[in-house]
mmCIF file of C-alpha atoms in Angstrom:
data_model
loop_
_atom_site.group_PDB
_atom_site.id
_atom_site.type_symbol
_atom_site.label_atom_id
_atom_site.label_comp_id
_atom_site.label_asym_id
_atom_site.label_seq_id
_atom_site.Cartn_x
_atom_site.Cartn_y
_atom_site.Cartn_z
ATOM 1 C CA MET A 172 74.303 124.414 74.370
ATOM 2 C CA VAL A 173 77.787 124.017 75.805
ATOM 3 C CA LYS A 174 79.202 126.340 73.141
ATOM 4 C CA GLU A 175 76.728 129.005 74.191
ATOM 5 C CA MET A 176 77.791 128.546 77.765
ATOM 6 C CA VAL A 177 81.436 128.903 76.818
ATOM 7 C CA LYS A 178 80.588 132.222 75.193
ATOM 8 C CA ASP A 179 79.058 133.313 78.486
ATOM 9 C CA THR A 180 82.143 132.299 80.369
ATOM 10 C CA PRO A 181 84.957 134.373 78.883
ATOM 11 C CA ASN A 182 87.675 133.281 81.300
ATOM 12 C CA MET A 183 87.530 129.677 80.124
ATOM 13 C CA SER A 184 89.356 128.568 77.000
ATOM 14 C CA ARG A 185 87.140 126.522 74.726
ATOM 15 C CA LYS A 186 89.020 123.486 73.602
ATOM 16 C CA PRO A 187 90.200 121.940 76.843
ATOM 17 C CA LEU A 188 87.011 122.904 78.664
ATOM 18 C CA GLN A 189 85.805 119.335 78.997
ATOM 19 C CA GLU A 190 89.302 118.211 80.023
ATOM 20 C CA GLN A 191 89.310 120.823 82.774
ATOM 21 C CA VAL A 192 85.985 119.589 84.082
ATOM 22 C CA GLU A 193 87.224 116.004 83.868
ATOM 23 C CA GLN A 194 90.347 116.901 85.804
ATOM 24 C CA ALA A 195 88.401 118.817 88.447
ATOM 25 C CA LEU A 196 86.037 115.853 88.757
ATOM 26 C CA ALA A 197 89.006 113.496 89.188
ATOM 27 C CA GLU A 198 90.535 115.769 91.851
ATOM 28 C CA ILE A 199 87.292 115.957 93.803
ATOM 29 C CA VAL A 200 86.709 112.197 93.647
ATOM 30 C CA ARG A 201 90.319 111.474 94.694
ATOM 31 C CA GLU A 202 90.183 113.917 97.605
ATOM 32 C CA ALA A 203 86.838 112.611 98.808
ATOM 33 C CA LEU A 204 87.782 108.927 98.591
ATOM 34 C CA ALA A 205 91.148 109.544 100.271
ATOM 35 C CA THR A 206 89.192 110.742 103.304
ATOM 36 C CA ARG A 207 86.637 107.922 103.016
ATOM 37 C CA GLN A 208 83.834 110.219 101.946
ATOM 38 C CA THR A 209 81.112 109.125 99.546
ATOM 39 C CA VAL A 210 80.857 110.903 96.188
ATOM 40 C CA GLN A 211 77.761 110.880 94.017
ATOM 41 C CA VAL A 212 78.268 111.638 90.337
ATOM 42 C CA PRO A 213 74.852 112.577 88.948
ATOM 43 C CA GLY A 214 73.759 110.270 86.161
ATOM 44 C CA LEU A 215 76.628 107.856 86.728
ATOM 45 C CA GLY A 216 76.621 106.430 90.238
ATOM 46 C CA VAL A 217 78.074 106.577 93.709
ATOM 47 C CA PHE A 218 81.693 106.008 94.741
ATOM 48 C CA CYS A 219 82.461 104.997 98.286
ATOM 49 C CA ILE A 220 85.146 103.267 100.346
ATOM 50 C CA GLU A 221 84.691 99.913 102.005
ATOM 51 C CA ARG A 222 87.205 98.859 104.613
ATOM 52 C CA ARG A 223 88.275 95.229 104.463
ATOM 53 C CA PRO A 224 89.690 94.086 107.789
ATOM 54 C CA ALA A 225 92.791 91.921 108.122
ATOM 55 C CA LEU A 226 92.074 88.218 107.699
ATOM 56 C CA ARG A 227 93.648 84.801 107.784
ATOM 57 C CA ARG A 228 92.970 82.636 104.765
ATOM 58 C CA PRO A 229 94.343 79.429 103.177
ATOM 59 C CA ALA A 230 97.323 80.088 100.922
ATOM 60 C CA LYS A 231 97.519 78.732 97.376
ATOM 61 C CA GLU A 232 100.808 76.986 98.124
ATOM 62 C CA GLY A 233 99.361 75.327 101.222
ATOM 63 C CA GLY A 234 99.260 76.503 104.801
ATOM 64 C CA ALA A 235 97.686 79.839 105.586
ATOM 65 C CA GLU A 236 98.471 83.512 105.144
ATOM 66 C CA PHE A 237 97.677 86.697 107.004
ATOM 67 C CA ILE A 238 96.181 89.349 104.719
ATOM 68 C CA PRO A 239 96.601 92.977 105.895
ATOM 69 C CA PRO A 240 93.598 95.315 105.994
ATOM 70 C CA ARG A 241 92.798 97.407 102.950
ATOM 71 C CA ASN A 242 90.342 99.938 101.586
ATOM 72 C CA GLU A 243 88.340 99.043 98.510
ATOM 73 C CA ILE A 244 86.689 101.502 96.155
ATOM 74 C CA ARG A 245 83.089 100.531 95.585
ATOM 75 C CA PHE A 246 81.033 101.886 92.730
ATOM 76 C CA THR A 247 77.265 101.594 92.700
ATOM 77 C CA PRO A 248 75.912 102.529 89.277
ATOM 78 C CA ARG A 249 72.843 104.664 89.010
ATOM 79 C CA THR A 250 69.926 102.460 88.043
ATOM 80 C CA MET B 164 78.630 117.390 98.367
ATOM 81 C CA ASN B 165 77.286 119.207 95.330
ATOM 82 C CA LEU B 166 79.644 118.176 92.571
ATOM 83 C CA GLY B 167 78.455 120.814 90.092
ATOM 84 C CA HIS B 168 79.052 123.645 92.567
ATOM 85 C CA GLU B 169 82.399 122.225 93.602
ATOM 86 C CA ILE B 170 83.632 122.010 90.002
ATOM 87 C CA ALA B 171 82.264 125.469 89.235
ATOM 88 C CA GLN B 172 84.141 126.892 92.213
ATOM 89 C CA ARG B 173 87.405 125.312 91.103
ATOM 90 C CA LEU B 174 87.098 126.361 87.475
ATOM 91 C CA ARG B 175 85.574 129.742 88.285
ATOM 92 C CA CYS B 176 82.622 129.199 86.004
ATOM 93 C CA SER B 177 78.882 129.045 86.588
ATOM 94 C CA PRO B 178 77.419 125.919 88.227
ATOM 95 C CA GLU B 179 75.136 125.485 85.193
ATOM 96 C CA THR B 180 78.148 125.313 82.866
ATOM 97 C CA ALA B 181 79.917 122.836 85.118
ATOM 98 C CA ALA B 182 76.788 120.694 85.439
ATOM 99 C CA ALA B 183 76.238 120.675 81.671
ATOM 100 C CA LEU B 184 79.840 119.681 80.971
ATOM 101 C CA MET B 185 79.739 116.996 83.609
ATOM 102 C CA GLU B 186 76.517 115.693 82.107
ATOM 103 C CA GLU B 187 78.288 115.514 78.763
ATOM 104 C CA ILE B 188 81.117 113.472 80.278
ATOM 105 C CA VAL B 189 78.641 111.072 81.891
ATOM 106 C CA ARG B 190 76.692 110.790 78.639
ATOM 107 C CA ASP B 191 79.922 109.975 76.826
ATOM 108 C CA ILE B 192 80.722 107.212 79.339
ATOM 109 C CA ARG B 193 77.210 105.784 79.022
ATOM 110 C CA ARG B 194 77.402 105.854 75.222
ATOM 111 C CA LYS B 195 80.776 104.109 75.080
ATOM 112 C CA THR B 196 79.800 101.386 77.545
ATOM 113 C CA ALA B 197 76.503 100.828 75.726
ATOM 114 C CA GLN B 198 78.543 100.155 72.566
ATOM 115 C CA GLY B 199 80.572 97.539 74.449
ATOM 116 C CA GLU B 200 83.658 99.751 74.724
ATOM 117 C CA THR B 201 85.597 100.617 77.850
ATOM 118 C CA ALA B 202 85.155 104.225 78.938
ATOM 119 C CA GLN B 203 88.180 105.706 80.680
ATOM 120 C CA LEU B 204 87.823 108.534 83.181
ATOM 121 C CA ARG B 205 91.318 109.926 83.700
ATOM 122 C CA HIS B 206 92.808 109.455 87.200
ATOM 123 C CA ILE B 207 89.620 107.740 88.381
ATOM 124 C CA GLY B 208 89.287 104.468 86.478
ATOM 125 C CA ALA B 209 87.554 102.595 83.692
ATOM 126 C CA PHE B 210 83.909 101.734 83.196
ATOM 127 C CA GLU B 211 82.528 98.875 81.153
ATOM 128 C CA ALA B 212 79.161 97.213 80.752
ATOM 129 C CA ARG B 213 78.833 93.630 81.919
ATOM 130 C CA GLY B 214 75.364 92.528 81.007
ATOM 131 C CA ALA B 215 72.989 95.205 82.184
ATOM 132 C CA GLU B 216 75.369 96.370 84.879
ATOM 133 C CA LEU B 217 77.993 99.111 84.700
ATOM 134 C CA VAL B 218 81.244 97.865 86.236
ATOM 135 C CA PHE B 219 84.005 100.154 87.498
ATOM 136 C CA GLU B 220 87.695 99.292 87.668
ATOM 137 C CA PRO B 221 89.579 101.899 89.734
ATOM 138 C CA ASP B 222 92.773 103.519 88.544
ATOM 139 C CA ALA B 223 95.914 102.075 90.184
ATOM 140 C CA GLY B 224 96.885 105.511 91.486
ATOM 141 C CA LEU B 225 93.481 106.037 93.058
ATOM 142 C CA ALA B 226 93.632 102.599 94.717
ATOM 143 C CA GLU B 227 97.053 103.573 96.109
ATOM 144 C CA ILE B 228 95.713 106.840 97.518
ATOM 145 C CA VAL B 229 92.857 105.194 99.383
ATOM 146 C CA ASN B 230 95.240 102.546 100.713
ATOM 147 C CA ALA B 231 97.901 105.038 101.840
ATOM 148 C CA PRO B 232 97.399 104.082 105.539
ATOM 149 C CA PHE B 233 98.285 100.469 104.710
ATOM 150 C CA ALA B 234 101.144 101.218 102.313
ATOM 151 C CA GLY B 235 103.968 98.691 102.569
ATOM 152 C CA LEU B 236 101.932 95.977 104.262
ATOM 153 C CA THR B 237 101.997 92.606 102.520
ATOM 154 C CA ALA B 238 100.558 89.162 103.154
ATOM 155 C CA ILE B 239 102.450 87.069 105.705
ATOM 156 C CA PRO B 240 102.562 83.267 105.312
ATOM 157 C CA LEU B 241 101.589 81.450 108.504
ATOM 158 C CA ALA B 242 102.602 78.005 109.774
ATOM 159 C CA ASP B 243 100.333 75.204 108.559
ATOM 160 C CA PRO B 244 98.272 73.793 111.424
ATOM 161 C CA ALA B 245 98.140 69.992 111.815
ATOM 162 C CA PRO B 246 95.373 68.410 109.717
ATOM 163 C CA ILE B 247 92.338 67.067 111.504
ATOM 164 C CA ARG B 248 91.181 63.660 110.431
ATOM 165 C CA ARG B 249 87.468 63.338 110.004
ATOM 166 C CA LYS B 250 85.521 60.290 111.021
ATOM 167 C CA THR B 251 84.757 59.590 107.373
ATOM 168 C CA ASP B 252 88.447 59.683 106.329
ATOM 169 C CA GLU B 253 90.068 56.403 105.448
ATOM 170 C CA ILE B 254 92.184 55.139 108.303
ATOM 171 C CA PRO B 255 95.717 54.082 107.259
ATOM 172 C CA GLN B 256 96.504 50.398 107.413
ATOM 173 C CA GLY B 257 98.801 50.629 110.386
ATOM 174 C CA GLU B 258 96.237 52.488 112.504
ATOM 175 C CA ARG B 259 93.236 50.227 111.979
ATOM 176 C CA PRO B 260 91.383 49.448 115.188
ATOM 177 C CA GLY B 261 91.768 45.910 116.328
ATOM 178 C CA PRO B 262 94.242 44.096 118.447
ATOM 179 C CA ALA B 263 96.196 46.597 120.463
ATOM 180 C CA ARG B 264 99.313 48.003 118.821
ATOM 181 C CA GLY B 265 102.026 48.179 121.403
ATOM 182 C CA GLY B 266 99.559 46.959 123.977
ATOM 183 C CA LEU B 267 97.317 50.118 123.942
ATOM 184 C CA PRO B 268 93.578 49.667 123.616
ATOM 185 C CA SER B 269 91.880 51.241 120.575
ATOM 186 C CA ALA B 270 89.924 53.894 122.535
ATOM 187 C CA ARG B 271 93.074 55.089 124.258
ATOM 188 C CA ARG B 272 94.940 55.411 120.936
ATOM 189 C CA GLN B 273 92.105 57.473 119.529
ATOM 190 C CA THR B 274 92.209 59.748 122.557
ATOM 191 C CA ARG B 275 95.955 60.210 122.089
ATOM 192 C CA ALA B 276 95.553 60.960 118.400
ATOM 193 C CA ARG B 277 92.869 63.514 119.206
ATOM 194 C CA SER B 278 95.004 65.244 121.821
ATOM 195 C CA ARG B 279 97.930 65.313 119.344
ATOM 196 C CA ALA B 280 95.698 66.977 116.756
ATOM 197 C CA ARG B 281 94.511 69.475 119.362
ATOM 198 C CA ALA B 282 98.109 70.270 120.299
ATOM 199 C CA GLY B 283 98.854 70.851 116.613
ATOM 200 C CA TRP B 284 95.983 73.298 116.361
ATOM 201 C CA ILE B 285 97.047 75.145 119.498
ATOM 202 C CA LEU B 286 100.600 75.381 118.127
ATOM 203 C CA GLY B 287 99.269 76.740 114.845
ATOM 204 C CA ILE B 288 97.153 79.378 116.584
ATOM 205 C CA VAL B 289 100.094 80.452 118.792
ATOM 206 C CA LEU B 290 102.306 80.780 115.718
ATOM 207 C CA ALA B 291 99.610 82.824 113.971
ATOM 208 C CA ILE B 292 99.371 85.198 116.953
ATOM 209 C CA VAL B 293 103.179 85.548 117.072
ATOM 210 C CA ALA B 294 103.289 86.274 113.326
ATOM 211 C CA ALA B 295 100.496 88.847 113.641
ATOM 212 C CA GLY B 296 102.322 90.501 116.558
ATOM 213 C CA ALA B 297 105.542 90.642 114.557
ATOM 214 C CA TRP B 298 103.678 92.158 111.650
ATOM 215 C CA LEU B 299 102.135 94.842 113.870
ATOM 216 C CA LEU B 300 105.551 95.610 115.408
ATOM 217 C CA LEU B 301 107.072 95.982 111.943
ATOM 218 C CA ALA B 302 104.214 98.280 110.930
ATOM 219 C CA ASP B 303 104.788 100.422 114.053
ATOM 220 C CA ARG B 304 108.504 100.746 113.340
ATOM 221 C CA THR B 305 107.741 103.028 110.419
ATOM 222 C CA ARG B 306 106.737 105.726 112.930
ATOM 223 C CA SER B 307 109.554 107.788 114.391
ATOM 224 C CA PRO B 308 109.525 108.686 118.094
ATOM 225 C CA GLY B 309 108.798 112.204 119.291
ATOM 226 C CA ALA B 310 106.722 114.032 121.844
ATOM 227 C CA GLU B 311 105.702 117.393 120.496
ATOM 228 C CA SER B 312 102.089 116.797 119.650
ATOM 229 C CA GLU B 313 100.591 117.480 123.071
ATOM 230 C CA ARG B 314 102.420 120.739 123.489
ATOM 231 C CA PHE B 315 100.663 122.480 120.668
ATOM 232 C CA PHE B 316 97.133 121.504 121.560
ATOM 233 C CA PRO B 317 96.410 122.737 125.045
ATOM 234 C CA SER B 318 92.879 122.068 126.211
ATOM 235 C CA GLU B 319 92.293 125.707 127.106
ATOM 236 C CA THR B 320 92.633 127.019 123.555
ATOM 237 C CA SER B 321 89.732 129.202 122.607
ATOM 238 C CA ALA B 322 86.942 127.806 120.481
ATOM 239 C CA PRO B 323 84.086 130.218 120.742
ATOM 240 C CA ALA B 324 82.905 130.084 117.178
ATOM 241 C CA PRO B 325 81.059 127.319 115.384
ATOM 242 C CA GLN B 326 83.639 125.422 113.457
ATOM 243 C CA GLU B 327 83.940 122.479 111.165
ATOM 244 C CA ALA B 328 84.680 118.994 112.473
ATOM 245 C CA PRO B 329 88.457 118.926 111.963
ATOM 246 C CA ALA B 330 88.948 122.329 113.529
ATOM 247 C CA SER B 331 86.934 121.468 116.606
ATOM 248 C CA SER B 332 88.766 118.185 116.973
ATOM 249 C CA LEU B 333 92.024 120.088 117.084
ATOM 250 C CA GLN B 334 90.891 122.433 119.787
ATOM 251 C CA GLY B 335 91.212 120.145 122.710
ATOM 252 C CA ALA B 336 88.558 117.575 121.870
ATOM 253 C CA ALA B 337 89.150 113.865 121.324
ATOM 254 C CA PRO B 338 90.916 112.940 118.092
ATOM 255 C CA PRO B 339 88.838 111.456 115.284
ATOM 256 C CA SER B 340 88.415 107.693 115.367
ATOM 257 C CA THR B 341 88.829 107.086 111.647
ATOM 258 C CA ALA B 342 92.182 106.426 110.077
ATOM 259 C CA LEU B 343 91.983 109.476 107.900
ATOM 260 C CA SER B 344 90.771 112.916 108.820
ATOM 261 C CA PRO B 345 88.828 115.098 106.402
ATOM 262 C CA VAL B 346 90.458 117.016 103.630
ATOM 263 C CA GLU B 347 89.320 120.563 103.106
ATOM 264 C CA THR B 348 88.224 121.023 99.542
ATOM 265 C CA ASP B 349 87.113 124.645 99.723
ATOM 266 C CA GLN B 350 89.348 127.119 98.021
ATOM 267 C CA PRO B 351 90.265 129.946 100.358
ATOM 268 C CA ALA B 352 89.530 133.287 98.786
ATOM 269 C CA SER B 353 93.045 134.637 98.750
ATOM 270 C CA ALA B 354 94.512 137.032 96.299
ATOM 271 C CA ALA B 355 97.131 134.479 95.323
ATOM 272 C CA ASN B 356 94.604 131.838 94.414
ATOM 273 C CA GLU B 357 92.519 134.284 92.485
ATOM 274 C CA ARG B 358 95.485 134.826 90.193
ATOM 275 C CA ILE B 359 95.353 131.204 89.086
ATOM 276 C CA ALA B 360 93.502 131.539 85.848
ATOM 277 C CA VAL B 361 91.624 128.845 84.033
ATOM 278 C CA ASP B 362 94.278 128.976 81.314
ATOM 279 C CA THR B 363 96.706 127.585 83.856
ATOM 280 C CA LEU B 364 94.276 124.771 84.501
ATOM 281 C CA ALA B 365 94.092 124.084 80.804
ATOM 282 C CA ASP B 366 97.871 123.858 80.563
ATOM 283 C CA ALA B 367 97.920 121.585 83.588
ATOM 284 C CA ALA B 368 95.353 119.287 82.039
ATOM 285 C CA GLU B 369 97.616 118.632 79.093
ATOM 286 C CA THR B 370 100.527 117.393 81.183
ATOM 287 C CA ALA B 371 100.460 113.962 82.838
ATOM 288 C CA ASP B 372 101.543 115.081 86.306
ATOM 289 C CA PRO B 373 101.388 118.870 86.474
ATOM 290 C CA LEU B 374 102.354 119.224 90.140
ATOM 291 C CA ALA B 375 105.490 117.091 89.928
ATOM 292 C CA ALA B 376 107.593 120.023 88.691
ATOM 293 C CA HIS B 377 106.880 122.245 91.712
ATOM 294 C CA PRO B 378 109.958 123.810 93.267
ATOM 295 C CA TYR B 379 109.075 122.507 96.743
ATOM 296 C CA ALA B 380 109.076 118.867 95.570
ATOM 297 C CA ASP B 381 112.532 118.244 97.115
ATOM 298 C CA ALA B 382 111.826 119.487 100.654
ATOM 299 C CA PRO B 383 108.083 119.528 101.137
ATOM 300 C CA LEU B 384 107.957 119.208 104.945
ATOM 301 C CA ARG B 385 111.066 120.804 106.438
ATOM 302 C CA GLY B 386 113.168 123.784 105.485
ATOM 303 C CA ALA B 387 113.591 127.495 105.982
ATOM 304 C CA GLU B 388 111.262 128.370 103.095
ATOM 305 C CA PRO B 389 107.758 129.288 104.265
ATOM 306 C CA ILE B 390 104.757 127.782 102.497
ATOM 307 C CA ASP B 391 104.073 129.590 99.241
ATOM 308 C CA ARG B 392 100.312 129.763 98.757
ATOM 309 C CA ALA B 393 100.663 130.868 95.168
ATOM 310 C CA LEU B 394 102.169 127.487 94.298
ATOM 311 C CA GLY B 395 99.133 125.583 95.597
ATOM 312 C CA GLY B 396 99.382 121.910 96.519
ATOM 313 C CA TYR B 397 98.477 120.408 99.892
ATOM 314 C CA THR B 398 99.475 121.066 103.499
ATOM 315 C CA ILE B 399 98.916 119.329 106.829
ATOM 316 C CA VAL B 400 96.840 121.387 109.261
ATOM 317 C CA VAL B 401 98.134 120.977 112.807
ATOM 318 C CA ALA B 402 96.119 123.684 114.571
ATOM 319 C CA SER B 403 93.136 125.985 114.002
ATOM 320 C CA GLU B 404 92.564 129.187 115.919
ATOM 321 C CA THR B 405 90.068 132.028 115.849
ATOM 322 C CA ASN B 406 92.814 134.335 117.177
ATOM 323 C CA GLU B 407 95.438 135.244 114.584
ATOM 324 C CA GLN B 408 98.159 136.075 117.130
ATOM 325 C CA ARG B 409 97.782 132.709 118.772
ATOM 326 C CA ALA B 410 97.865 130.963 115.390
ATOM 327 C CA GLN B 411 101.067 132.849 114.548
ATOM 328 C CA GLY B 412 102.483 131.636 117.874
ATOM 329 C CA TRP B 413 101.730 128.030 116.982
ATOM 330 C CA ALA B 414 103.253 128.510 113.532
ATOM 331 C CA GLU B 415 106.403 129.983 115.069
ATOM 332 C CA GLY B 416 106.699 126.956 117.361
ATOM 333 C CA TRP B 417 106.501 124.568 114.417
ATOM 334 C CA ARG B 418 108.920 126.728 112.423
ATOM 335 C CA LYS B 419 111.478 126.493 115.239
ATOM 336 C CA GLN B 420 111.264 122.745 114.933
ATOM 337 C CA GLY B 421 112.331 122.991 111.324
ATOM 338 C CA PHE B 422 108.956 122.663 109.624
ATOM 339 C CA ARG B 423 107.822 124.795 106.720
ATOM 340 C CA THR B 424 104.744 126.597 108.025
ATOM 341 C CA ALA B 425 102.051 129.100 107.146
ATOM 342 C CA VAL B 426 98.953 130.539 108.747
ATOM 343 C CA LEU B 427 96.064 130.089 106.354
ATOM 344 C CA PRO B 428 93.007 132.215 107.097
ATOM 345 C CA HIS B 429 89.654 130.790 106.041
ATOM 346 C CA ALA B 430 86.268 132.456 106.442
ATOM 347 C CA GLN B 431 83.482 130.188 107.562
ATOM 348 C CA ASP B 432 80.009 131.134 108.777
ATOM 349 C CA GLY B 433 81.160 134.700 109.353
ATOM 350 C CA VAL B 434 84.131 133.603 111.464
ATOM 351 C CA ILE B 435 87.737 133.687 110.304
ATOM 352 C CA LEU B 436 89.656 130.554 111.175
ATOM 353 C CA TYR B 437 93.442 130.769 111.160
ATOM 354 C CA ARG B 438 94.773 127.361 110.232
ATOM 355 C CA VAL B 439 98.375 126.466 110.910
ATOM 356 C CA GLY B 440 99.714 124.307 108.087
ATOM 357 C CA VAL B 441 103.023 122.458 107.990
ATOM 358 C CA GLY B 442 104.665 121.274 104.786
ATOM 359 C CA GLN B 443 103.692 121.882 101.198
ATOM 360 C CA PHE B 444 103.125 118.816 99.053
ATOM 361 C CA ALA B 445 102.473 118.551 95.375
ATOM 362 C CA LEU B 446 100.285 115.474 95.714
ATOM 363 C CA LEU B 447 97.440 114.632 98.039
ATOM 364 C CA GLU B 448 98.690 111.071 98.551
ATOM 365 C CA GLU B 449 102.145 112.352 99.520
ATOM 366 C CA ALA B 450 100.656 114.665 102.162
ATOM 367 C CA ALA B 451 98.380 111.888 103.453
ATOM 368 C CA ARG B 452 101.314 109.470 103.640
ATOM 369 C CA VAL B 453 103.478 111.912 105.634
ATOM 370 C CA ARG B 454 100.548 112.767 107.883
ATOM 371 C CA ASP B 455 99.875 109.053 108.554
ATOM 372 C CA ALA B 456 103.551 108.324 109.186
ATOM 373 C CA LEU B 457 104.108 111.205 111.634
ATOM 374 C CA MET B 458 100.675 111.467 113.260
ATOM 375 C CA GLY B 459 100.856 110.767 116.984
ATOM 376 C CA ASN B 460 104.595 111.433 117.050
ATOM 377 C CA GLU B 461 105.770 114.613 115.408
ATOM 378 C CA LEU B 462 102.309 115.647 114.249
ATOM 379 C CA PRO B 463 99.221 115.769 116.489
ATOM 380 C CA GLN B 464 96.515 113.126 116.262
ATOM 381 C CA GLY B 465 93.976 115.470 114.721
ATOM 382 C CA ALA B 466 96.217 116.625 111.854
ATOM 383 C CA TRP B 467 94.425 116.723 108.525
ATOM 384 C CA VAL B 468 95.232 117.485 104.909
ATOM 385 C CA LEU B 469 94.146 120.761 103.325
ATOM 386 C CA ARG B 470 94.230 121.830 99.724
ATOM 387 C CA ILE B 471 96.108 125.137 99.643
#
């Protein structure tokens, strides 16, 4: 099916076709997550960003430590 | 966001082709993980099956991009607060209640011990606040002083047309509350971009970091060279106007300050928006990092990253 589609799309070279789609997909996901947008990949799942605020927690060596805030990438697989 | 359409637009192919190829990639990931293997999606991360669940481990580069606003921040050790003794804890031999040590009654000694523990806690909390303040001050020092941002966003700038969120936020409205502003992912229909053939994309896919070799990698933000749209990359949008002359005026102002600029027209809902971009960066994370570092000082609060 894909080969037929490649025939219909003359401006795309055949071999790295899947690589091009993979790269475009990576670019879109990176750009969306960098701006804290949610991305849904059909058939795979949803990528989103969860912000973890700064916190104070006990340190392994004793005492406590202050952990800076961070963004975490969360993936929810399609069920 | 319709992923199939977005990919089709970037690769200049039909949405059906893009959707079918994407489906194939997803099917491949599902097949590998079902066989107990780890499926790698380049520049995004790895997937593996743990039990019935599909687990995702993000790529280090992707994790760095999303954490660009917090780059350079590390954990700070805090002073250990004094331990609090519980009622159930064993009391050391020398502190057993009984005949008064040093003449103090037992109840009074307990009160003193409690107030000492409280003082220890207070001291610990004060030290924690001081450490947090120092950390925030250090984080703020990464921003350089400047006062140009207000000048280029007068409240009376025209905004008659319906516009997207970032554009409207730049035209005199309040700045966005989130740490990052949206990135434009649409490709402007320029003649230069149309020349980028899919063959170029194929060549780029074969190299690890295709944008690293761009000629503007050395001086992405400042310089006499204007932004070259044919080279692609990312820019920081500092103003959007519906009037081209006014947009050119803004661009000239930024150019006089030493920034590399360009006016990037973009058609939206029948209206042409003239976006003023500063800098040309090979990587999204680089543009986002510069924007975050200079926003509020040299760049206006509503500045956002656009794919050229």
